[in-house]
PDB file of C-alpha atoms in Angstrom:
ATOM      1  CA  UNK F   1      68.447  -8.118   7.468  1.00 48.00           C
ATOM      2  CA  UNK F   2      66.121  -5.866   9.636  1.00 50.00           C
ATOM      3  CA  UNK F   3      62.744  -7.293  10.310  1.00 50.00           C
ATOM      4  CA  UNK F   4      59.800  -5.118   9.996  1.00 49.00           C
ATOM      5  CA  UNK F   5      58.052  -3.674  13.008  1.00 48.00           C
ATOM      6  CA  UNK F   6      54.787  -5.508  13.838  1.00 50.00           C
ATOM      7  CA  UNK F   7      51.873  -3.893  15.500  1.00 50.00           C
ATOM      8  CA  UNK F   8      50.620  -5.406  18.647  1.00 56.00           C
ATOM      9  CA  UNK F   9      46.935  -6.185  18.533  1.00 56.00           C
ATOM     10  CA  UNK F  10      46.021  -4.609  22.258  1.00 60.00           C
ATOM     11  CA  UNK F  11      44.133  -7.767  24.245  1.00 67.00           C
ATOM     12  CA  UNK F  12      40.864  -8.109  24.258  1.00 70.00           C
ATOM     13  CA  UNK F  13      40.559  -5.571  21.221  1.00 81.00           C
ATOM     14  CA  UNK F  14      38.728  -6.789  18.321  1.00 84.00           C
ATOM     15  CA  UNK F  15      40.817  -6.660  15.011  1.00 87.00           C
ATOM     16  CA  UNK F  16      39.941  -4.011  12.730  1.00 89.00           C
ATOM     17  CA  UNK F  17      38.053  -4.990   8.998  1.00 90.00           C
ATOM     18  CA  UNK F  18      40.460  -4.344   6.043  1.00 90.00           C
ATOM     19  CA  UNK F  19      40.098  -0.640   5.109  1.00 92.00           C
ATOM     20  CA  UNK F  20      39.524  -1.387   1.381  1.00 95.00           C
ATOM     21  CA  UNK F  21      36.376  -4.374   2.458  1.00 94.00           C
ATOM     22  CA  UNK F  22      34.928  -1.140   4.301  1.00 95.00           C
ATOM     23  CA  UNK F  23      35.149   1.188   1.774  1.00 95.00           C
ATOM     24  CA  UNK F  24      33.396  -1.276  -0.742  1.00 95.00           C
ATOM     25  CA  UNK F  25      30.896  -2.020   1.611  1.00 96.00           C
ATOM     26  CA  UNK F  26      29.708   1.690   1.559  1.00 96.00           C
ATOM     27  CA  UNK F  27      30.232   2.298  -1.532  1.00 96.00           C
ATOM     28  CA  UNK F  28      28.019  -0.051  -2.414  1.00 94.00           C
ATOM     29  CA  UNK F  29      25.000   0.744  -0.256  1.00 95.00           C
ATOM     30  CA  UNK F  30      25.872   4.555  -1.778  1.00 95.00           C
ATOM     31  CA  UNK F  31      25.165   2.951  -5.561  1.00 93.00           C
ATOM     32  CA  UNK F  32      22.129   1.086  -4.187  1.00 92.00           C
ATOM     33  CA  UNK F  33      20.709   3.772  -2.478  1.00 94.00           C
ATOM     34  CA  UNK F  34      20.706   6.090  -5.032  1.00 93.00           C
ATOM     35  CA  UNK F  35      19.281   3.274  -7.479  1.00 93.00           C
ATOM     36  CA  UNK F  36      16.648   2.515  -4.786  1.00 94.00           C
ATOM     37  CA  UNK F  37      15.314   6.213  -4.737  1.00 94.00           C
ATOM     38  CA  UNK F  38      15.231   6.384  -8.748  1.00 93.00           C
ATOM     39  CA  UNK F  39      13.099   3.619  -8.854  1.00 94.00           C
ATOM     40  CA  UNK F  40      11.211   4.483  -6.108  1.00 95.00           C
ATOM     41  CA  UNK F  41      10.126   7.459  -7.562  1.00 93.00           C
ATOM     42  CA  UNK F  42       9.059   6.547 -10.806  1.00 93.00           C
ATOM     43  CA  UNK F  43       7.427   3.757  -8.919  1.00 94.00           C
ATOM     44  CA  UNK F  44       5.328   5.803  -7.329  1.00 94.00           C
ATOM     45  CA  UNK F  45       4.634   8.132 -10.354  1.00 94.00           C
ATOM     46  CA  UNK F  46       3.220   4.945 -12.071  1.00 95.00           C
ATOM     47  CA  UNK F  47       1.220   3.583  -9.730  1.00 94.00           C
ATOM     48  CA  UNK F  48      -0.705   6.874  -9.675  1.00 94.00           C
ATOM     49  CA  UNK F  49      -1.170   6.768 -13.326  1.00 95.00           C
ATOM     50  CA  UNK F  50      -2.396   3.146 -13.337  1.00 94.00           C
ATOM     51  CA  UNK F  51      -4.587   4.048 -10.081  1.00 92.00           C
ATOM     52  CA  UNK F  52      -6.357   6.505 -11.693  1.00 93.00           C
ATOM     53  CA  UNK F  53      -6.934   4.613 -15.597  1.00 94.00           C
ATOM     54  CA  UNK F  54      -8.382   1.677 -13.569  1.00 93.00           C
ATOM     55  CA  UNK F  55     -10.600   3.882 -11.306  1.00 90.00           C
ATOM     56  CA  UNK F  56     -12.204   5.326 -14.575  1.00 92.00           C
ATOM     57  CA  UNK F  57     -12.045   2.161 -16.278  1.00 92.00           C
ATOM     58  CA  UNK F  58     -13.672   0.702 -13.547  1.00 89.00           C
ATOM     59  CA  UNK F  59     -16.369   3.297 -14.018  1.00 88.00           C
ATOM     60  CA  UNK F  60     -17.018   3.225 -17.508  1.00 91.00           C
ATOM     61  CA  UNK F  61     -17.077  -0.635 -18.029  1.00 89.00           C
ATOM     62  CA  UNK F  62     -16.557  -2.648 -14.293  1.00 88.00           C
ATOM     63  CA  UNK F  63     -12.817  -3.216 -15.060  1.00 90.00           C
ATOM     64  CA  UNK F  64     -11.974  -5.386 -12.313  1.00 91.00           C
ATOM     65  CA  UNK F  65      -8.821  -6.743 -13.389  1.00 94.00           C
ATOM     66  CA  UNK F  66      -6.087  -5.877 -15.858  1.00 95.00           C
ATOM     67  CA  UNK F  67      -2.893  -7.948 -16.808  1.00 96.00           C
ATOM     68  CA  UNK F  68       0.872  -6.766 -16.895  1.00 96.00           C
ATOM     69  CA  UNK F  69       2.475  -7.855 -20.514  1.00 96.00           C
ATOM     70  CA  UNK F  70       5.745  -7.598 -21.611  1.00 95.00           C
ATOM     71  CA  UNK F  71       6.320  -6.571 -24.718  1.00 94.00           C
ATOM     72  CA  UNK F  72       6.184  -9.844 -26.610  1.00 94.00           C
ATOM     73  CA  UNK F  73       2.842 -10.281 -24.653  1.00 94.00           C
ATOM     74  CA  UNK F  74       4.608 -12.522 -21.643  1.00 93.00           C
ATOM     75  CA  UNK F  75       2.270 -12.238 -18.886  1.00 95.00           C
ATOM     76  CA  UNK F  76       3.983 -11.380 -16.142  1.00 95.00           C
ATOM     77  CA  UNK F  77       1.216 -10.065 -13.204  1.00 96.00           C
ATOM     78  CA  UNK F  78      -2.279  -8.437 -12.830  1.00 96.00           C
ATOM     79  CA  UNK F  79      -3.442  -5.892 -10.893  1.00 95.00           C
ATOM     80  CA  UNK F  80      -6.655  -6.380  -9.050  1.00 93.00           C
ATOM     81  CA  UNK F  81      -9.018  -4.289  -7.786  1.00 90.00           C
ATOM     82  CA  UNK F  82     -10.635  -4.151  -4.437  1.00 84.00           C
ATOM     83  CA  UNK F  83     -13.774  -2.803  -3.419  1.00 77.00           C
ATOM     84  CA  UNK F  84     -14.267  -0.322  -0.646  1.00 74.00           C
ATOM     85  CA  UNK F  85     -15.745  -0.752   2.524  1.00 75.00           C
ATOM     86  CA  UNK F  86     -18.968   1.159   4.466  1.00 81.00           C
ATOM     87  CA  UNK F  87     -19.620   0.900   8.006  1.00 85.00           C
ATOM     88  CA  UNK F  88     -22.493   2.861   9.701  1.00 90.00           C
ATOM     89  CA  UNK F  89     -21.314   6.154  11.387  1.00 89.00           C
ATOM     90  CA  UNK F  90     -23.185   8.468  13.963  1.00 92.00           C
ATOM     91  CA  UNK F  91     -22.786  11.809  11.738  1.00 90.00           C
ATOM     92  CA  UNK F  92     -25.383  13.617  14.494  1.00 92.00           C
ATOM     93  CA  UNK F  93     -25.067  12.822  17.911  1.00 92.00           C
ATOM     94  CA  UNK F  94     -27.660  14.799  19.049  1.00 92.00           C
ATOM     95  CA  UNK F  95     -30.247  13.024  17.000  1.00 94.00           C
ATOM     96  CA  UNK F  96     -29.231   9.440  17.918  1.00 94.00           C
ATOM     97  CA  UNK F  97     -28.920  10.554  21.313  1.00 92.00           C
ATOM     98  CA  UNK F  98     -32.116  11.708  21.382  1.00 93.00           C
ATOM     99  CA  UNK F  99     -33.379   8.630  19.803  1.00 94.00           C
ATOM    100  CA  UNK F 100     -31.870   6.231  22.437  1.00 94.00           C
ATOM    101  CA  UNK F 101     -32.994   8.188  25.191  1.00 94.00           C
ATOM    102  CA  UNK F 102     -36.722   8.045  23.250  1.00 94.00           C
ATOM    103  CA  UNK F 103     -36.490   4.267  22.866  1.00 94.00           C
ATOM    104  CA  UNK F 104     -33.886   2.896  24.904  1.00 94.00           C
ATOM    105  CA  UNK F 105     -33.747   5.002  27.846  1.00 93.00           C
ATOM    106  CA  UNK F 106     -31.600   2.620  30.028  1.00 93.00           C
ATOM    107  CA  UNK F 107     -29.042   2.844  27.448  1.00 93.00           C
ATOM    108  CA  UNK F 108     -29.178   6.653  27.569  1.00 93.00           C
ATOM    109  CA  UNK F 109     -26.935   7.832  30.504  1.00 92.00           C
ATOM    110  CA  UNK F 110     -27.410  11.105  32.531  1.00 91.00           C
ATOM    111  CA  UNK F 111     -24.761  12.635  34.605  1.00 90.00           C
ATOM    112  CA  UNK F 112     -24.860  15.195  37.195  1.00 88.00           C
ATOM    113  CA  UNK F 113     -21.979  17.397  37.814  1.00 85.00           C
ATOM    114  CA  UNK F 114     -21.457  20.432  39.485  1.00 85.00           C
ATOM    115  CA  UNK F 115     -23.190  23.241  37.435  1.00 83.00           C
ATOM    116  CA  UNK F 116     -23.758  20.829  34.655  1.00 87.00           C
ATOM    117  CA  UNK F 117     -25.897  18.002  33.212  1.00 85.00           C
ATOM    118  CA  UNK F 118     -23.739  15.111  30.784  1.00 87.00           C
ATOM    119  CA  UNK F 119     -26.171  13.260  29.021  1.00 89.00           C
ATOM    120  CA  UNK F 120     -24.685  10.308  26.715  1.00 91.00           C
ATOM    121  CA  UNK F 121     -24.931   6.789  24.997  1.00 93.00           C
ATOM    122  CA  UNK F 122     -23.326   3.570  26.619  1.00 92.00           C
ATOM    123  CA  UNK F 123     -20.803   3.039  24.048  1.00 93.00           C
ATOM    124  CA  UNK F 124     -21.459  -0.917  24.131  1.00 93.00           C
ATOM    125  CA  UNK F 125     -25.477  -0.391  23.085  1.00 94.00           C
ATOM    126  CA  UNK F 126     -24.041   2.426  20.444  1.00 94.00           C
ATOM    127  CA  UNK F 127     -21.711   0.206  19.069  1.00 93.00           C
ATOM    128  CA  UNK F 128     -24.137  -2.752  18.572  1.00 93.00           C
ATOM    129  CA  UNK F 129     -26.727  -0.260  16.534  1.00 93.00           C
ATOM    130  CA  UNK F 130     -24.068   1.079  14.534  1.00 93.00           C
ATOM    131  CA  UNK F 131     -22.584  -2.940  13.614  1.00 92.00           C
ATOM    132  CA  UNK F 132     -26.186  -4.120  12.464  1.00 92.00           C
ATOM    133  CA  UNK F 133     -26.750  -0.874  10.595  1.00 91.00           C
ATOM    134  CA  UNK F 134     -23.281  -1.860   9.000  1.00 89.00           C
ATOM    135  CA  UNK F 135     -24.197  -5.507   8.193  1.00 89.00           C
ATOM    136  CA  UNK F 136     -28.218  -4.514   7.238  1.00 88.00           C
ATOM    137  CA  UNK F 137     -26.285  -2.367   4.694  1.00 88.00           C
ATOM    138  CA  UNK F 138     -28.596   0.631   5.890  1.00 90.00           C
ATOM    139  CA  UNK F 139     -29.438   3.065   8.497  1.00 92.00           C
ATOM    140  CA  UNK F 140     -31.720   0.647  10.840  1.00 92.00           C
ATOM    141  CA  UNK F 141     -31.868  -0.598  13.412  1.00 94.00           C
ATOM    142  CA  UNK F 142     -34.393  -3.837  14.537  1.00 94.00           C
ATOM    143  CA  UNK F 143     -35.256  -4.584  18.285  1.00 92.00           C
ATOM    144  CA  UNK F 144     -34.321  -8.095  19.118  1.00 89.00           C
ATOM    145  CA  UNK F 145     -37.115  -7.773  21.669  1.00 89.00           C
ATOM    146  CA  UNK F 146     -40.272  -6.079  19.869  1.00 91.00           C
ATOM    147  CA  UNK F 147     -39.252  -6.800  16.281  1.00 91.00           C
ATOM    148  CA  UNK F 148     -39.591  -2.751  15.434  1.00 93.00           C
ATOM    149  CA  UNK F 149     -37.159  -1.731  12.900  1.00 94.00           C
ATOM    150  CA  UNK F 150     -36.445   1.502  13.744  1.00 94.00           C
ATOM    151  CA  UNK F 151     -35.184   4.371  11.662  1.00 93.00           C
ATOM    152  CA  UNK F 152     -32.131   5.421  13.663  1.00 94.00           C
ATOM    153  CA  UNK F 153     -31.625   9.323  13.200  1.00 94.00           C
ATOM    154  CA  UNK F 154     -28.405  10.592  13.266  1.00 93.00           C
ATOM    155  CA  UNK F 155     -26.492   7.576  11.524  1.00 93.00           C
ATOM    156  CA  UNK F 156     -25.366   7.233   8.063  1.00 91.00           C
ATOM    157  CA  UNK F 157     -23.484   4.853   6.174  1.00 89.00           C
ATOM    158  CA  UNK F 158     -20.208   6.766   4.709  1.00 84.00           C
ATOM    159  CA  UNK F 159     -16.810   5.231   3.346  1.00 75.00           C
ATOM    160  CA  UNK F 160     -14.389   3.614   5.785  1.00 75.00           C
ATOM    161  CA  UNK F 161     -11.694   2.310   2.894  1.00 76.00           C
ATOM    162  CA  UNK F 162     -11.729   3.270  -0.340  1.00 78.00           C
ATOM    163  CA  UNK F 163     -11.311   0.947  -3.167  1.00 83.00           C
ATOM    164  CA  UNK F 164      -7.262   0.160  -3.907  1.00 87.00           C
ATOM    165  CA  UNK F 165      -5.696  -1.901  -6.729  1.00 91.00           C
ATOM    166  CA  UNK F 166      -3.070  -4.675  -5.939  1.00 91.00           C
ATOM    167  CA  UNK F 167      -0.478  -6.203  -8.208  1.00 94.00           C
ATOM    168  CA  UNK F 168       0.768  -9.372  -8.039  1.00 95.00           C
ATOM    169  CA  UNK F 169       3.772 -11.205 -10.012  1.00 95.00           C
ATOM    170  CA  UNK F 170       2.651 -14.835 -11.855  1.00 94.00           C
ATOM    171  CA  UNK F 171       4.065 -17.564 -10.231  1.00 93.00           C
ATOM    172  CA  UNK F 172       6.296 -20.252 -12.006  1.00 84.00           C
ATOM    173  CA  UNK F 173       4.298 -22.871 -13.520  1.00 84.00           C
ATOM    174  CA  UNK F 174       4.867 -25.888 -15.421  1.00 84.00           C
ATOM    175  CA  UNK F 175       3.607 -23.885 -18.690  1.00 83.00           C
ATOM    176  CA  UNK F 176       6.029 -21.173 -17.781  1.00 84.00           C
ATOM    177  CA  UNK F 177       8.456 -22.124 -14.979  1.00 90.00           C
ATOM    178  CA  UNK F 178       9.616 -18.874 -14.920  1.00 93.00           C
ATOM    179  CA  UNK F 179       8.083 -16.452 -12.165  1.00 94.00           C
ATOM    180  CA  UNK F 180       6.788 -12.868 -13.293  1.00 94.00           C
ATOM    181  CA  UNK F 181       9.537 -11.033 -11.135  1.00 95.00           C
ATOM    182  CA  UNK F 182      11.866 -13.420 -12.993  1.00 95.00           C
ATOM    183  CA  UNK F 183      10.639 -12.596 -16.247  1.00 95.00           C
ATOM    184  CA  UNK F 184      11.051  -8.887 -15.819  1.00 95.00           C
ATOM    185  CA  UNK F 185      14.521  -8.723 -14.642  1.00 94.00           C
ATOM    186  CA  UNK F 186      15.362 -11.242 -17.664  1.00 94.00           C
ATOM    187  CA  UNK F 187      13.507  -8.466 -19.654  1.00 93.00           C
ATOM    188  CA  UNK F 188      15.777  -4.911 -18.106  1.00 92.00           C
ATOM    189  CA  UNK F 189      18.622  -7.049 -18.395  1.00 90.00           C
ATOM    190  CA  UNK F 190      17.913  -8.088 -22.454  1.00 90.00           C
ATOM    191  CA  UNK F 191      17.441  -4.007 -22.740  1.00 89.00           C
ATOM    192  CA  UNK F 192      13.351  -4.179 -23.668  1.00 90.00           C
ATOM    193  CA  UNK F 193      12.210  -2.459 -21.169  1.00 91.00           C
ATOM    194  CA  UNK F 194      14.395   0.668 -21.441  1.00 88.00           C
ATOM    195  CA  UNK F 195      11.632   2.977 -22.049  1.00 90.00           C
ATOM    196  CA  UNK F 196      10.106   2.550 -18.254  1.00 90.00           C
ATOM    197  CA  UNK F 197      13.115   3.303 -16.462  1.00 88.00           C
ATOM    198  CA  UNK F 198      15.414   5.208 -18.731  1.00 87.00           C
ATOM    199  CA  UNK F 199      17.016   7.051 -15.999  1.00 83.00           C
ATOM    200  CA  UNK F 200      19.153   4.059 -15.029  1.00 85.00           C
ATOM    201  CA  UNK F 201      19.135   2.206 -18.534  1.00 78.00           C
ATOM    202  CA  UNK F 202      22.607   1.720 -19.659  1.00 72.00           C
ATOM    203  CA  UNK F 203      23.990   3.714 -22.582  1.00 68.00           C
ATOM    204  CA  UNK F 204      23.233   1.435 -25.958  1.00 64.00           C
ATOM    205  CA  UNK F 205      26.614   0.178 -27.573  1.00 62.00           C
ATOM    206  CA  UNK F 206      27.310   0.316 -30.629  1.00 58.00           C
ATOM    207  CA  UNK F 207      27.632  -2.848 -32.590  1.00 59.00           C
ATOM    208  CA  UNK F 208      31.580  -3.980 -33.339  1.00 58.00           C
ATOM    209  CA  UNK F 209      31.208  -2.920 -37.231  1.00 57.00           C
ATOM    210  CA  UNK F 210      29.654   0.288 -36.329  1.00 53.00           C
ATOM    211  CA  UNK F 211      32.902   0.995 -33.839  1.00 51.00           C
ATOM    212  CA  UNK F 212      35.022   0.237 -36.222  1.00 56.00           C
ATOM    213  CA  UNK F 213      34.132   2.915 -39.036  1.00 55.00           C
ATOM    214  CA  UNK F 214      33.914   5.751 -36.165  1.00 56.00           C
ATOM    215  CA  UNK F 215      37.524   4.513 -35.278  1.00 57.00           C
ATOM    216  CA  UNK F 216      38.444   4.697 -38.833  1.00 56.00           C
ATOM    217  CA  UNK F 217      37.009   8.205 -39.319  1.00 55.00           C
ATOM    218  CA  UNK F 218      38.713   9.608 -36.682  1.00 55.00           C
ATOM    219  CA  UNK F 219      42.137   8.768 -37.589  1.00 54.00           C
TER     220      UNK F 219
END
């Protein structure tokens, strides 16, 4: 009896995975991939839609808040909405230059250079009247030394974030132990929630009594 030829393993030469474990391995990340940019997609598609009803519910009745229901009514998240943000913002530079130099002419800073005068605000003194005009909620300015509120030219309160809506999962709970993320996958995977991702719902079978009169009208 002939014994079968081994291969050497060369030293120091790390053994190769099994070609089958490899193949798996990719194929899977292949399947999950693909999943991952169907869902991704409609993901985005519907948080656009929702965006934009809760913007103009927002602005037809102060929606602040809206919950996520399954269809038996679970509640399974909320999305929130969060206000935007404005900050005070030199929109003229001219005129606030021109205002500093007027009122606080040590923060107003000349340069010489050949053929050319620079003239310009310390940044530190520009960003202080800009942060009070932020937290005064308005376009002014009050001397810590004199008490003058001035009206600073040049500066306007604009946008810095607009308002965004976030959506959070409910949490388990002794009322319902089960978490909101928990609750929808029990949900896809019970087939209710075909309709929101039909792309990747799985083809409905038909029940055993049903299969069995197609099988009997086909032979």
């Amino acid at each position: 009896m002939s014994e079968q030829p081994q291969t050497e393993q060369a030293p120091g030469k790390p053994a190769a995975p099994d070609p089958v474990e490899v193949r798996d391995a990719v194929t899977r990340q292949a399947v999950l991939g693909a999943l991952l940019d169907e869902v991704k997609s409609a993901y985005k598609d519907a948080k656009k839609t929702a965006d934009d009803l809760l913007d103009k519910s927002h602005k037809a009745g102060g929606t602040t808040q809206v919950d996520a229901l399954l269809p038996d009514g679970t509640k399974v998240g909320s999305s929130s909405r969060s206000g935007g943000e404005r900050e005070a913002q030199v929109v003229d530079a001219e005129a606030f230059r021109g205002w500093v130099r007027d009122n606080y002419p040590t923060e107003h800073v000349v340069e010489f250079v050949p053929a050319q005068v620079l003239t310009s605000v310390r940044p530190g003194f520009a960003g202080k009247v800009l942060a009070e005009a932020t937290a005064a909620g308005t376009s002014q300015f009050v001397d810590g030394t004199s008490g003058v509120v001035h009206d600073v030219p040049g500066v306007e309160l604009r946008p810095s974030r607009a308002a965004s809506h976030r959506l959070t999962y409910t949490r388990g709970s002794k009322a319902q132990p089960t978490s909101g993320r928990d609750l929808v996958a029990a949900a896809w995977r019970a087939g209710v929630l075909v309709e929101f991702l039909p792309a990747l719902a799985p083809a409905p079978t038909a029940p055993p009594a049903a299969a069995e009169a197609e099988q009997g009208a086909e032979q």
